Amino acid sequence: MPEPSLKPSTEPVGEPPPRSAATAEGGPLVGDVAAVPPAGPREASPVREEGRFAFLARAGEVLASSLDEPTVLRQLAELVVPELADWCAVDLVSPARAVVRRAAAHRDPALVPAVYAIVERWPPRTDGPEGVAHVLRTGEARLFADVPEPRIREAVARGNEALAETWRLGCRSAMLVPLVARGRVLGCLSLMSGTAGRFGEQDLELARELARRAALSLDNALLYGEARQAEARAARLQAVTAALSRAATEDAVAQVLAREVFEASGATRVAVLALEEDGRLRPLRVLGYAEEALAAFTRPPAGAPAPRSEAKWFGTLEEFIACYPEDAALARRQGPGARAVVPLWGETRSRGLLLLGWPEPRVLPAAERAFLEALAHQCAQALERAALYEALRERTERLRQALVTGDIGTWRLDLVRGKELRDAALNHMLGLPAVDSAVPMGDMLEQLHPEDRPHVEAEFLRFQREAPGFFELEFRVVRRDGGVRWLHSVGQSFAGPDGKVAEFTGAMADVTRRKEAEERLQLLLDASRVLALRLDDVEEALPEVARLVVDHVATGCLVDLAAPDGTLRRVTAAHRVATHDARLKAALGGTGRGPAHPALQCFRSGEVCFLSRLDFKRCDAVSTSDAHRALVDSLSPASVLSVPLRARGRTLGVITLFTAEPHRTLVAADVTMAEELARRVSVALENARLFHDAQAAVRLRDEFLSVASHELKTPLTSLILQHNLIGRALEAAGAPGPVTGRLNTAQRQVLRLMALVDNLLDVSRLSLGKLSLERAEVDLAQLTRDAVERLEDVFAQARCPLKLELPRTLTGQWDALRLEQVLVNLLTNAAKYGAGCPVTVRAGVDARDEAWLEVRDEGIGIEADALPRLFGRFERAVSERHYGGMGLGLYISRQIVEALGGRIDVDSQPGQGATFTLRLPRSAAEARPPPEP
């Protein structure tokens, strides 16, 4: 096969055919120009094989001499022309998948601009089926050995201006060779000759080998360029990081970001927007945007979601409008270029947006996108840090203000140097000069209240032994002036180089007011509990109330109540100091209080008497005796408060509180607390009086019922006797039936009235505790049979079949009459509420040798909510209108059974009847005492 010629062609460059000429044959496109199908191999070239290898070797040296992409492409074009072709073009595929002509050469240098102009005037497409597009898409080389003139004329006739220009430059034979490296097509090398049949198969092989080596050099150049860009971006990121580390405010951070992005990306518009908590966007830095855009940034986004975690890249204006149609008008006014929306995404949330705009459409490479996103992330972290700085500054300022205006001080313990450092505020709280101080460690412990010192010292040693951490304590301190203050201390321990705790630091706040409020509230709660437990005799609870007062809020407490003669009598007193407490209690019955005594003034006026400061002249008017004056002098009261005990418009007494050094003086809040305490004591005293009055009224009522029952039984007994005599007389005289029937009715009503009177008499006896029992040997089985026999008419009238399951004998030490009364009540109830249904009576002895008796009916039953109150006085589980009765039968029955040491229970459900179970100990020694009424 002949070799391709390495000599430049001497034939003149062909002129383009007339535009109206028609070609006889069609053909594929070369680039964007028409060409003919490949021809067969031409005759062998006169150049020897050694010349081809020498050309490739020299080409390899030239291509490998540089790593700069433009240089490599320029050298490739200069190498090919004029040795291998009359002119050539190198087209590369851009990241946006567009064809870009990066190098061109012609044996007539004046025509090189025309080679570039073809692409500028008629941009080639990447999706075309023929020519360069085909080579770029498939990676296959194309050979056009002869381009016939008729085919060119036909393409020109169809309006192919690019073909006409290509023909004019000299395109009679052509080779299109792909530049392939690492499995991807980088571009296309187009070789043109003005001589028809110039290129053959060996020339195509030579061009392929040249393209392979050129692709390797181009790929190396691209990699080198990317490496340099990556290095430049890394250096810029380092510079940005250093600049952001020095930026402590939002404005400084935004300024650094806008400047770096503006310089690195080539964007002509840059905006850094901060995202507020309410979703609004606030401009931090804006470059290149018009005022109307700035106004759009300041208003809240209309329905737009919060900035997303992913950046948005728009190569054209149309792509941006498709994503943000609400901003279409503003975007069109800013131009057709590319845009980007990059969120400033921090560690937890989005801090804002970075907006970028370019003047022309473009597609940013992945590396540049990653670089801009890294810049945005660095900015977001810097914004978070700036927010933390600002928050820290505000908190520090607030803390400083709190330390200046409030009762808060700071401290530090240096265990290594044994020093204790306190600021001026803490020294002021301790009653010391208000200056910063450094004292030996342990000075603070010396000022603790004696009761709190052991606990605080133990906690301090524990924190010193344990791992570093936080701690919190509350304790009292004794000021230099003797006053007691409550302090709340919080702090943290820090470890030294050896890992052990070496330092404590923290702050203390004066919480005396809160603790005093808690003490007042606790006093009221404890006093209410004590008074509630002594409802029947509140005066017995007053000593405990006085002790609560001195334990919580005061040094001493005095309680006086009104005597029947209208004077005050001291009922109790308490003091914190044991010796003074004994003296006050010893002087309870004494007198000697002067007319100016606060308690007397309060009792006479019914108003609060509050002396916040008690002077000596006042003390002289308080006492009328030397003994009382000596007692007052020993107590040394500094403030006194007397509060009246009033109820229903009457003054029941006075509560007096006083304080002495080193205890604090009483304040207005103590007056409010003392008034509330007096109100509760007054209510308790009044309730106790009403309770006693009610108890007396109940006793009087029970006595009246007892007397009335006795008095009613006398005429009823005489009436029953008269009824019996009349009945006998009627029988002897043979009186007619109707009279006898009316007499029987009258007898039954009298017997019923007699039963009611007996129940009232029993209730009165139970209330007065006068129910007496006469125990004797009683057969419960026989007693039950006798009761059933007496009530045969009752069961017959109620249509209740009666079934007895009784042992032959069941004896025990009981009161026969009272036990019979219980049986009659239970059997009568069964007949009344189980009318028309069977009644079962059973009895026996259980494993504990207790006698039991069960009365079961299958009547209407009892509601669950009525069971707890069934055995109450005057209580009923059904309507009185339908069943009658006073509701005393079961109450009396339970009282009798409990007096016998037993118990009575009921089990029932609505519609399924009721079962009453009676359990009695068989001997009096086993009987349990009855419960308190």
XYZ file of C-alpha atoms in Angstrom, residues 47 84 153 189 220 228 232 268 287 289 338 384 554 618 620 662 795 803 826 852 871 890 915:
23
model
C 7.762 8.733 0.966
C 0.475 16.314 6.252
C -22.498 22.627 -5.938
C -8.707 16.626 14.425
C -2.018 15.408 30.237
C -3.178 23.774 38.852
C -5.204 27.501 43.125
C -20.558 39.909 37.627
C -22.327 43.506 44.283
C -27.285 44.097 41.474
C -26.117 31.830 33.858
C -22.445 30.679 62.888
C -39.552 34.848 113.732
C -41.412 52.188 123.534
C -40.848 51.548 128.847
C -28.998 38.341 114.714
C -93.679 -13.898 104.498
C -86.048 -22.176 103.079
C -82.868 -8.841 108.318
C -72.344 -17.080 110.891
C -75.745 0.879 107.122
C -79.802 -1.747 109.317
C -77.187 -11.526 100.738
